[in-house]
Amino acid sequence: MNNENNTAAQQTNADPAVNGESKQGRTFTQEEVNQIVSNRLAQERAKGEPTEAEKRESELAAREAALACREYISQKSYPRELLDILPTSDAEAFQTAVEKLIKAFPSIVAHPTGVTVNTGGEHGSGMGTSVDDRIAAAFARKG
């Protein structure tokens, strides 16, 4: 208990204002403080924001990657909808994802749009419908 009192007394005596030993320093006006704070905030904000050249460079890289993805889809005759579904910011990652998707779901490219599926009904009974009709029926509002 006595040690705690001595420690507290030493800490309060260590403060120069309490001991009467005030250091002479510059006193800032409110305008100067505001200016200093504004400058430091501007510096911190500038650190996190890319420059105009960096922004243009990243936009150009994104466009090039999207174009490479579009060319890849066209060359392989894959559905263009993959461009809307998968991110195109990295062409290599896009190609890898497309290949994995095609490998997992080969029916994506096996049946072109407009193929008629025979559901076992008699000819002319309306049972044979196209894939597009079946998809539209599945997503049609009920009620």
mmCIF file with all atom_site columns, C-alpha atoms in Angstrom:
data_model
loop_
_atom_site.group_PDB
_atom_site.id
_atom_site.type_symbol
_atom_site.label_atom_id
_atom_site.label_alt_id
_atom_site.label_comp_id
_atom_site.label_asym_id
_atom_site.label_entity_id
_atom_site.label_seq_id
_atom_site.pdbx_PDB_ins_code
_atom_site.Cartn_x
_atom_site.Cartn_y
_atom_site.Cartn_z
_atom_site.occupancy
_atom_site.B_iso_or_equiv
_atom_site.pdbx_formal_charge
_atom_site.auth_seq_id
_atom_site.auth_comp_id
_atom_site.auth_asym_id
_atom_site.auth_atom_id
_atom_site.pdbx_PDB_model_num
ATOM 1   C CA . MET A 1 1   ? 0.000   0.000   0.000   1.00 0.00 ? 1   MET A CA 1
ATOM 2   C CA . ASN A 1 2   ? 2.828   2.350   0.811   1.00 0.00 ? 2   ASN A CA 1
ATOM 3   C CA . ASN A 1 3   ? 4.483   1.572   -2.547  1.00 0.00 ? 3   ASN A CA 1
ATOM 4   C CA . GLU A 1 4   ? 1.287   2.500   -4.379  1.00 0.00 ? 4   GLU A CA 1
ATOM 5   C CA . ASN A 1 5   ? 1.188   5.918   -2.672  1.00 0.00 ? 5   ASN A CA 1
ATOM 6   C CA . ASN A 1 6   ? 4.857   6.583   -3.500  1.00 0.00 ? 6   ASN A CA 1
ATOM 7   C CA . THR A 1 7   ? 4.334   5.619   -7.156  1.00 0.00 ? 7   THR A CA 1
ATOM 8   C CA . ALA A 1 8   ? 1.316   7.911   -7.454  1.00 0.00 ? 8   ALA A CA 1
ATOM 9   C CA . ALA A 1 9   ? 3.250   10.769  -5.845  1.00 0.00 ? 9   ALA A CA 1
ATOM 10  C CA . GLN A 1 10  ? 6.179   10.292  -8.224  1.00 0.00 ? 10  GLN A CA 1
ATOM 11  C CA . GLN A 1 11  ? 3.893   10.343  -11.239 1.00 0.00 ? 11  GLN A CA 1
ATOM 12  C CA . THR A 1 12  ? 2.194   13.573  -10.204 1.00 0.00 ? 12  THR A CA 1
ATOM 13  C CA . ASN A 1 13  ? 5.535   15.237  -9.438  1.00 0.00 ? 13  ASN A CA 1
ATOM 14  C CA . ALA A 1 14  ? 6.871   14.228  -12.841 1.00 0.00 ? 14  ALA A CA 1
ATOM 15  C CA . ASP A 1 15  ? 4.469   16.661  -14.505 1.00 0.00 ? 15  ASP A CA 1
ATOM 16  C CA . PRO A 1 16  ? 6.392   19.931  -15.116 1.00 0.00 ? 16  PRO A CA 1
ATOM 17  C CA . ALA A 1 17  ? 3.260   22.053  -14.745 1.00 0.00 ? 17  ALA A CA 1
ATOM 18  C CA . VAL A 1 18  ? 2.748   20.721  -11.207 1.00 0.00 ? 18  VAL A CA 1
ATOM 19  C CA . ASN A 1 19  ? 6.357   21.351  -10.224 1.00 0.00 ? 19  ASN A CA 1
ATOM 20  C CA . GLY A 1 20  ? 6.263   24.871  -11.564 1.00 0.00 ? 20  GLY A CA 1
ATOM 21  C CA . GLU A 1 21  ? 8.771   24.018  -14.277 1.00 0.00 ? 21  GLU A CA 1
ATOM 22  C CA . SER A 1 22  ? 6.907   25.113  -17.355 1.00 0.00 ? 22  SER A CA 1
ATOM 23  C CA . LYS A 1 23  ? 8.749   24.869  -20.651 1.00 0.00 ? 23  LYS A CA 1
ATOM 24  C CA . GLN A 1 24  ? 8.622   27.840  -22.915 1.00 0.00 ? 24  GLN A CA 1
ATOM 25  C CA . GLY A 1 25  ? 6.987   26.760  -26.184 1.00 0.00 ? 25  GLY A CA 1
ATOM 26  C CA . ARG A 1 26  ? 5.141   28.335  -29.013 1.00 0.00 ? 26  ARG A CA 1
ATOM 27  C CA . THR A 1 27  ? 1.461   29.034  -28.539 1.00 0.00 ? 27  THR A CA 1
ATOM 28  C CA . PHE A 1 28  ? -0.628  28.447  -31.631 1.00 0.00 ? 28  PHE A CA 1
ATOM 29  C CA . THR A 1 29  ? -3.702  30.416  -32.547 1.00 0.00 ? 29  THR A CA 1
ATOM 30  C CA . GLN A 1 30  ? -6.880  28.573  -33.468 1.00 0.00 ? 30  GLN A CA 1
ATOM 31  C CA . GLU A 1 31  ? -6.379  29.484  -37.135 1.00 0.00 ? 31  GLU A CA 1
ATOM 32  C CA . GLU A 1 32  ? -2.890  27.971  -37.126 1.00 0.00 ? 32  GLU A CA 1
ATOM 33  C CA . VAL A 1 33  ? -4.142  24.778  -35.474 1.00 0.00 ? 33  VAL A CA 1
ATOM 34  C CA . ASN A 1 34  ? -6.964  24.527  -38.021 1.00 0.00 ? 34  ASN A CA 1
ATOM 35  C CA . GLN A 1 35  ? -4.468  25.000  -40.874 1.00 0.00 ? 35  GLN A CA 1
ATOM 36  C CA . ILE A 1 36  ? -2.114  22.334  -39.491 1.00 0.00 ? 36  ILE A CA 1
ATOM 37  C CA . VAL A 1 37  ? -4.951  19.849  -39.042 1.00 0.00 ? 37  VAL A CA 1
ATOM 38  C CA . SER A 1 38  ? -6.321  20.577  -42.533 1.00 0.00 ? 38  SER A CA 1
ATOM 39  C CA . ASN A 1 39  ? -2.896  20.060  -44.105 1.00 0.00 ? 39  ASN A CA 1
ATOM 40  C CA . ARG A 1 40  ? -2.370  16.739  -42.325 1.00 0.00 ? 40  ARG A CA 1
ATOM 41  C CA . LEU A 1 41  ? -5.848  15.512  -43.254 1.00 0.00 ? 41  LEU A CA 1
ATOM 42  C CA . ALA A 1 42  ? -5.209  16.410  -46.896 1.00 0.00 ? 42  ALA A CA 1
ATOM 43  C CA . GLN A 1 43  ? -1.898  14.522  -46.805 1.00 0.00 ? 43  GLN A CA 1
ATOM 44  C CA . GLU A 1 44  ? -3.545  11.407  -45.342 1.00 0.00 ? 44  GLU A CA 1
ATOM 45  C CA . ARG A 1 45  ? -6.336  11.497  -47.905 1.00 0.00 ? 45  ARG A CA 1
ATOM 46  C CA . ALA A 1 46  ? -3.834  11.896  -50.735 1.00 0.00 ? 46  ALA A CA 1
ATOM 47  C CA . LYS A 1 47  ? -1.949  8.785   -49.586 1.00 0.00 ? 47  LYS A CA 1
ATOM 48  C CA . GLY A 1 48  ? -4.988  6.554   -50.052 1.00 0.00 ? 48  GLY A CA 1
ATOM 49  C CA . GLU A 1 49  ? -6.245  7.937   -53.364 1.00 0.00 ? 49  GLU A CA 1
ATOM 50  C CA . PRO A 1 50  ? -4.675  6.911   -56.666 1.00 0.00 ? 50  PRO A CA 1
ATOM 51  C CA . THR A 1 51  ? -3.493  9.593   -59.054 1.00 0.00 ? 51  THR A CA 1
ATOM 52  C CA . GLU A 1 52  ? -5.303  10.347  -62.312 1.00 0.00 ? 52  GLU A CA 1
ATOM 53  C CA . ALA A 1 53  ? -2.663  8.422   -64.270 1.00 0.00 ? 53  ALA A CA 1
ATOM 54  C CA . GLU A 1 54  ? -3.092  5.388   -62.010 1.00 0.00 ? 54  GLU A CA 1
ATOM 55  C CA . LYS A 1 55  ? -6.867  5.572   -62.404 1.00 0.00 ? 55  LYS A CA 1
ATOM 56  C CA . ARG A 1 56  ? -6.599  5.693   -66.194 1.00 0.00 ? 56  ARG A CA 1
ATOM 57  C CA . GLU A 1 57  ? -4.104  2.854   -66.209 1.00 0.00 ? 57  GLU A CA 1
ATOM 58  C CA . SER A 1 58  ? -6.341  0.614   -64.097 1.00 0.00 ? 58  SER A CA 1
ATOM 59  C CA . GLU A 1 59  ? -9.390  1.445   -66.265 1.00 0.00 ? 59  GLU A CA 1
ATOM 60  C CA . LEU A 1 60  ? -7.414  0.605   -69.396 1.00 0.00 ? 60  LEU A CA 1
ATOM 61  C CA . ALA A 1 61  ? -6.225  -2.681  -67.892 1.00 0.00 ? 61  ALA A CA 1
ATOM 62  C CA . ALA A 1 62  ? -9.822  -3.571  -66.976 1.00 0.00 ? 62  ALA A CA 1
ATOM 63  C CA . ARG A 1 63  ? -10.997 -2.829  -70.533 1.00 0.00 ? 63  ARG A CA 1
ATOM 64  C CA . GLU A 1 64  ? -8.207  -4.929  -72.025 1.00 0.00 ? 64  GLU A CA 1
ATOM 65  C CA . ALA A 1 65  ? -9.043  -7.829  -69.706 1.00 0.00 ? 65  ALA A CA 1
ATOM 66  C CA . ALA A 1 66  ? -12.748 -7.593  -70.590 1.00 0.00 ? 66  ALA A CA 1
ATOM 67  C CA . LEU A 1 67  ? -11.867 -7.585  -74.294 1.00 0.00 ? 67  LEU A CA 1
ATOM 68  C CA . ALA A 1 68  ? -9.627  -10.625 -73.847 1.00 0.00 ? 68  ALA A CA 1
ATOM 69  C CA . CYS A 1 69  ? -12.486 -12.413 -72.065 1.00 0.00 ? 69  CYS A CA 1
ATOM 70  C CA . ARG A 1 70  ? -14.907 -11.524 -74.864 1.00 0.00 ? 70  ARG A CA 1
ATOM 71  C CA . GLU A 1 71  ? -12.467 -12.827 -77.491 1.00 0.00 ? 71  GLU A CA 1
ATOM 72  C CA . TYR A 1 72  ? -11.980 -16.042 -75.519 1.00 0.00 ? 72  TYR A CA 1
ATOM 73  C CA . ILE A 1 73  ? -15.738 -16.636 -75.334 1.00 0.00 ? 73  ILE A CA 1
ATOM 74  C CA . SER A 1 74  ? -16.087 -15.994 -79.074 1.00 0.00 ? 74  SER A CA 1
ATOM 75  C CA . GLN A 1 75  ? -13.221 -18.309 -80.018 1.00 0.00 ? 75  GLN A CA 1
ATOM 76  C CA . LYS A 1 76  ? -14.594 -21.163 -77.917 1.00 0.00 ? 76  LYS A CA 1
ATOM 77  C CA . SER A 1 77  ? -18.215 -20.501 -78.965 1.00 0.00 ? 77  SER A CA 1
ATOM 78  C CA . TYR A 1 78  ? -19.290 -20.339 -75.340 1.00 0.00 ? 78  TYR A CA 1
ATOM 79  C CA . PRO A 1 79  ? -22.439 -18.464 -74.290 1.00 0.00 ? 79  PRO A CA 1
ATOM 80  C CA . ARG A 1 80  ? -21.954 -14.701 -74.046 1.00 0.00 ? 80  ARG A CA 1
ATOM 81  C CA . GLU A 1 81  ? -23.931 -14.672 -70.802 1.00 0.00 ? 81  GLU A CA 1
ATOM 82  C CA . LEU A 1 82  ? -20.766 -15.893 -69.070 1.00 0.00 ? 82  LEU A CA 1
ATOM 83  C CA . LEU A 1 83  ? -19.387 -12.374 -69.517 1.00 0.00 ? 83  LEU A CA 1
ATOM 84  C CA . ASP A 1 84  ? -22.237 -11.038 -67.385 1.00 0.00 ? 84  ASP A CA 1
ATOM 85  C CA . ILE A 1 85  ? -22.008 -13.761 -64.767 1.00 0.00 ? 85  ILE A CA 1
ATOM 86  C CA . LEU A 1 86  ? -18.262 -13.998 -64.138 1.00 0.00 ? 86  LEU A CA 1
ATOM 87  C CA . PRO A 1 87  ? -15.888 -11.125 -63.330 1.00 0.00 ? 87  PRO A CA 1
ATOM 88  C CA . THR A 1 88  ? -13.822 -10.036 -66.323 1.00 0.00 ? 88  THR A CA 1
ATOM 89  C CA . SER A 1 89  ? -11.194 -7.929  -64.549 1.00 0.00 ? 89  SER A CA 1
ATOM 90  C CA . ASP A 1 90  ? -8.614  -10.738 -64.792 1.00 0.00 ? 90  ASP A CA 1
ATOM 91  C CA . ALA A 1 91  ? -8.595  -12.611 -68.097 1.00 0.00 ? 91  ALA A CA 1
ATOM 92  C CA . GLU A 1 92  ? -6.680  -15.639 -66.816 1.00 0.00 ? 92  GLU A CA 1
ATOM 93  C CA . ALA A 1 93  ? -8.954  -16.063 -63.812 1.00 0.00 ? 93  ALA A CA 1
ATOM 94  C CA . PHE A 1 94  ? -11.977 -15.683 -66.102 1.00 0.00 ? 94  PHE A CA 1
ATOM 95  C CA . GLN A 1 95  ? -10.718 -18.389 -68.457 1.00 0.00 ? 95  GLN A CA 1
ATOM 96  C CA . THR A 1 96  ? -10.004 -20.724 -65.550 1.00 0.00 ? 96  THR A CA 1
ATOM 97  C CA . ALA A 1 97  ? -13.471 -20.143 -64.103 1.00 0.00 ? 97  ALA A CA 1
ATOM 98  C CA . VAL A 1 98  ? -15.135 -20.708 -67.484 1.00 0.00 ? 98  VAL A CA 1
ATOM 99  C CA . GLU A 1 99  ? -13.251 -23.955 -68.033 1.00 0.00 ? 99  GLU A CA 1
ATOM 100 C CA . LYS A 1 100 ? -14.215 -25.202 -64.570 1.00 0.00 ? 100 LYS A CA 1
ATOM 101 C CA . LEU A 1 101 ? -17.821 -24.222 -65.172 1.00 0.00 ? 101 LEU A CA 1
ATOM 102 C CA . ILE A 1 102 ? -17.928 -25.946 -68.567 1.00 0.00 ? 102 ILE A CA 1
ATOM 103 C CA . LYS A 1 103 ? -16.281 -29.041 -67.084 1.00 0.00 ? 103 LYS A CA 1
ATOM 104 C CA . ALA A 1 104 ? -18.801 -29.160 -64.235 1.00 0.00 ? 104 ALA A CA 1
ATOM 105 C CA . PHE A 1 105 ? -21.810 -28.347 -66.450 1.00 0.00 ? 105 PHE A CA 1
ATOM 106 C CA . PRO A 1 106 ? -21.080 -29.495 -70.005 1.00 0.00 ? 106 PRO A CA 1
ATOM 107 C CA . SER A 1 107 ? -24.702 -28.985 -70.979 1.00 0.00 ? 107 SER A CA 1
ATOM 108 C CA . ILE A 1 108 ? -23.995 -25.238 -71.089 1.00 0.00 ? 108 ILE A CA 1
ATOM 109 C CA . VAL A 1 109 ? -22.375 -25.659 -74.494 1.00 0.00 ? 109 VAL A CA 1
ATOM 110 C CA . ALA A 1 110 ? -23.793 -29.029 -75.575 1.00 0.00 ? 110 ALA A CA 1
ATOM 111 C CA . HIS A 1 111 ? -27.321 -27.759 -76.404 1.00 0.00 ? 111 HIS A CA 1
ATOM 112 C CA . PRO A 1 112 ? -27.555 -24.607 -78.481 1.00 0.00 ? 112 PRO A CA 1
ATOM 113 C CA . THR A 1 113 ? -30.528 -22.339 -77.903 1.00 0.00 ? 113 THR A CA 1
ATOM 114 C CA . GLY A 1 114 ? -33.713 -23.379 -79.680 1.00 0.00 ? 114 GLY A CA 1
ATOM 115 C CA . VAL A 1 115 ? -33.240 -27.144 -79.429 1.00 0.00 ? 115 VAL A CA 1
ATOM 116 C CA . THR A 1 116 ? -36.523 -28.976 -79.173 1.00 0.00 ? 116 THR A CA 1
ATOM 117 C CA . VAL A 1 117 ? -36.783 -31.446 -76.314 1.00 0.00 ? 117 VAL A CA 1
ATOM 118 C CA . ASN A 1 118 ? -39.139 -34.381 -76.762 1.00 0.00 ? 118 ASN A CA 1
ATOM 119 C CA . THR A 1 119 ? -40.867 -35.097 -73.472 1.00 0.00 ? 119 THR A CA 1
ATOM 120 C CA . GLY A 1 120 ? -42.442 -38.341 -74.643 1.00 0.00 ? 120 GLY A CA 1
ATOM 121 C CA . GLY A 1 121 ? -45.794 -37.015 -75.797 1.00 0.00 ? 121 GLY A CA 1
ATOM 122 C CA . GLU A 1 122 ? -47.411 -37.729 -79.118 1.00 0.00 ? 122 GLU A CA 1
ATOM 123 C CA . HIS A 1 123 ? -46.449 -35.670 -82.113 1.00 0.00 ? 123 HIS A CA 1
ATOM 124 C CA . GLY A 1 124 ? -48.578 -32.546 -82.316 1.00 0.00 ? 124 GLY A CA 1
ATOM 125 C CA . SER A 1 125 ? -49.799 -32.812 -78.728 1.00 0.00 ? 125 SER A CA 1
ATOM 126 C CA . GLY A 1 126 ? -47.787 -29.781 -77.665 1.00 0.00 ? 126 GLY A CA 1
ATOM 127 C CA . MET A 1 127 ? -45.580 -31.838 -75.358 1.00 0.00 ? 127 MET A CA 1
ATOM 128 C CA . GLY A 1 128 ? -42.377 -31.198 -77.327 1.00 0.00 ? 128 GLY A CA 1
ATOM 129 C CA . THR A 1 129 ? -41.228 -27.723 -76.340 1.00 0.00 ? 129 THR A CA 1
ATOM 130 C CA . SER A 1 130 ? -38.038 -25.814 -76.881 1.00 0.00 ? 130 SER A CA 1
ATOM 131 C CA . VAL A 1 131 ? -35.581 -25.215 -74.058 1.00 0.00 ? 131 VAL A CA 1
ATOM 132 C CA . ASP A 1 132 ? -36.406 -21.504 -74.189 1.00 0.00 ? 132 ASP A CA 1
ATOM 133 C CA . ASP A 1 133 ? -40.107 -22.240 -73.705 1.00 0.00 ? 133 ASP A CA 1
ATOM 134 C CA . ARG A 1 134 ? -39.406 -24.487 -70.741 1.00 0.00 ? 134 ARG A CA 1
ATOM 135 C CA . ILE A 1 135 ? -37.177 -21.882 -69.115 1.00 0.00 ? 135 ILE A CA 1
ATOM 136 C CA . ALA A 1 136 ? -39.765 -19.162 -69.713 1.00 0.00 ? 136 ALA A CA 1
ATOM 137 C CA . ALA A 1 137 ? -42.451 -21.384 -68.194 1.00 0.00 ? 137 ALA A CA 1
ATOM 138 C CA . ALA A 1 138 ? -40.297 -22.059 -65.141 1.00 0.00 ? 138 ALA A CA 1
ATOM 139 C CA . PHE A 1 139 ? -39.804 -18.353 -64.482 1.00 0.00 ? 139 PHE A CA 1
ATOM 140 C CA . ALA A 1 140 ? -43.339 -17.265 -65.370 1.00 0.00 ? 140 ALA A CA 1
ATOM 141 C CA . ARG A 1 141 ? -45.347 -15.630 -62.630 1.00 0.00 ? 141 ARG A CA 1
ATOM 142 C CA . LYS A 1 142 ? -47.896 -17.880 -61.128 1.00 0.00 ? 142 LYS A CA 1
ATOM 143 C CA . GLY A 1 143 ? -51.236 -16.603 -60.006 1.00 0.00 ? 143 GLY A CA 1
#
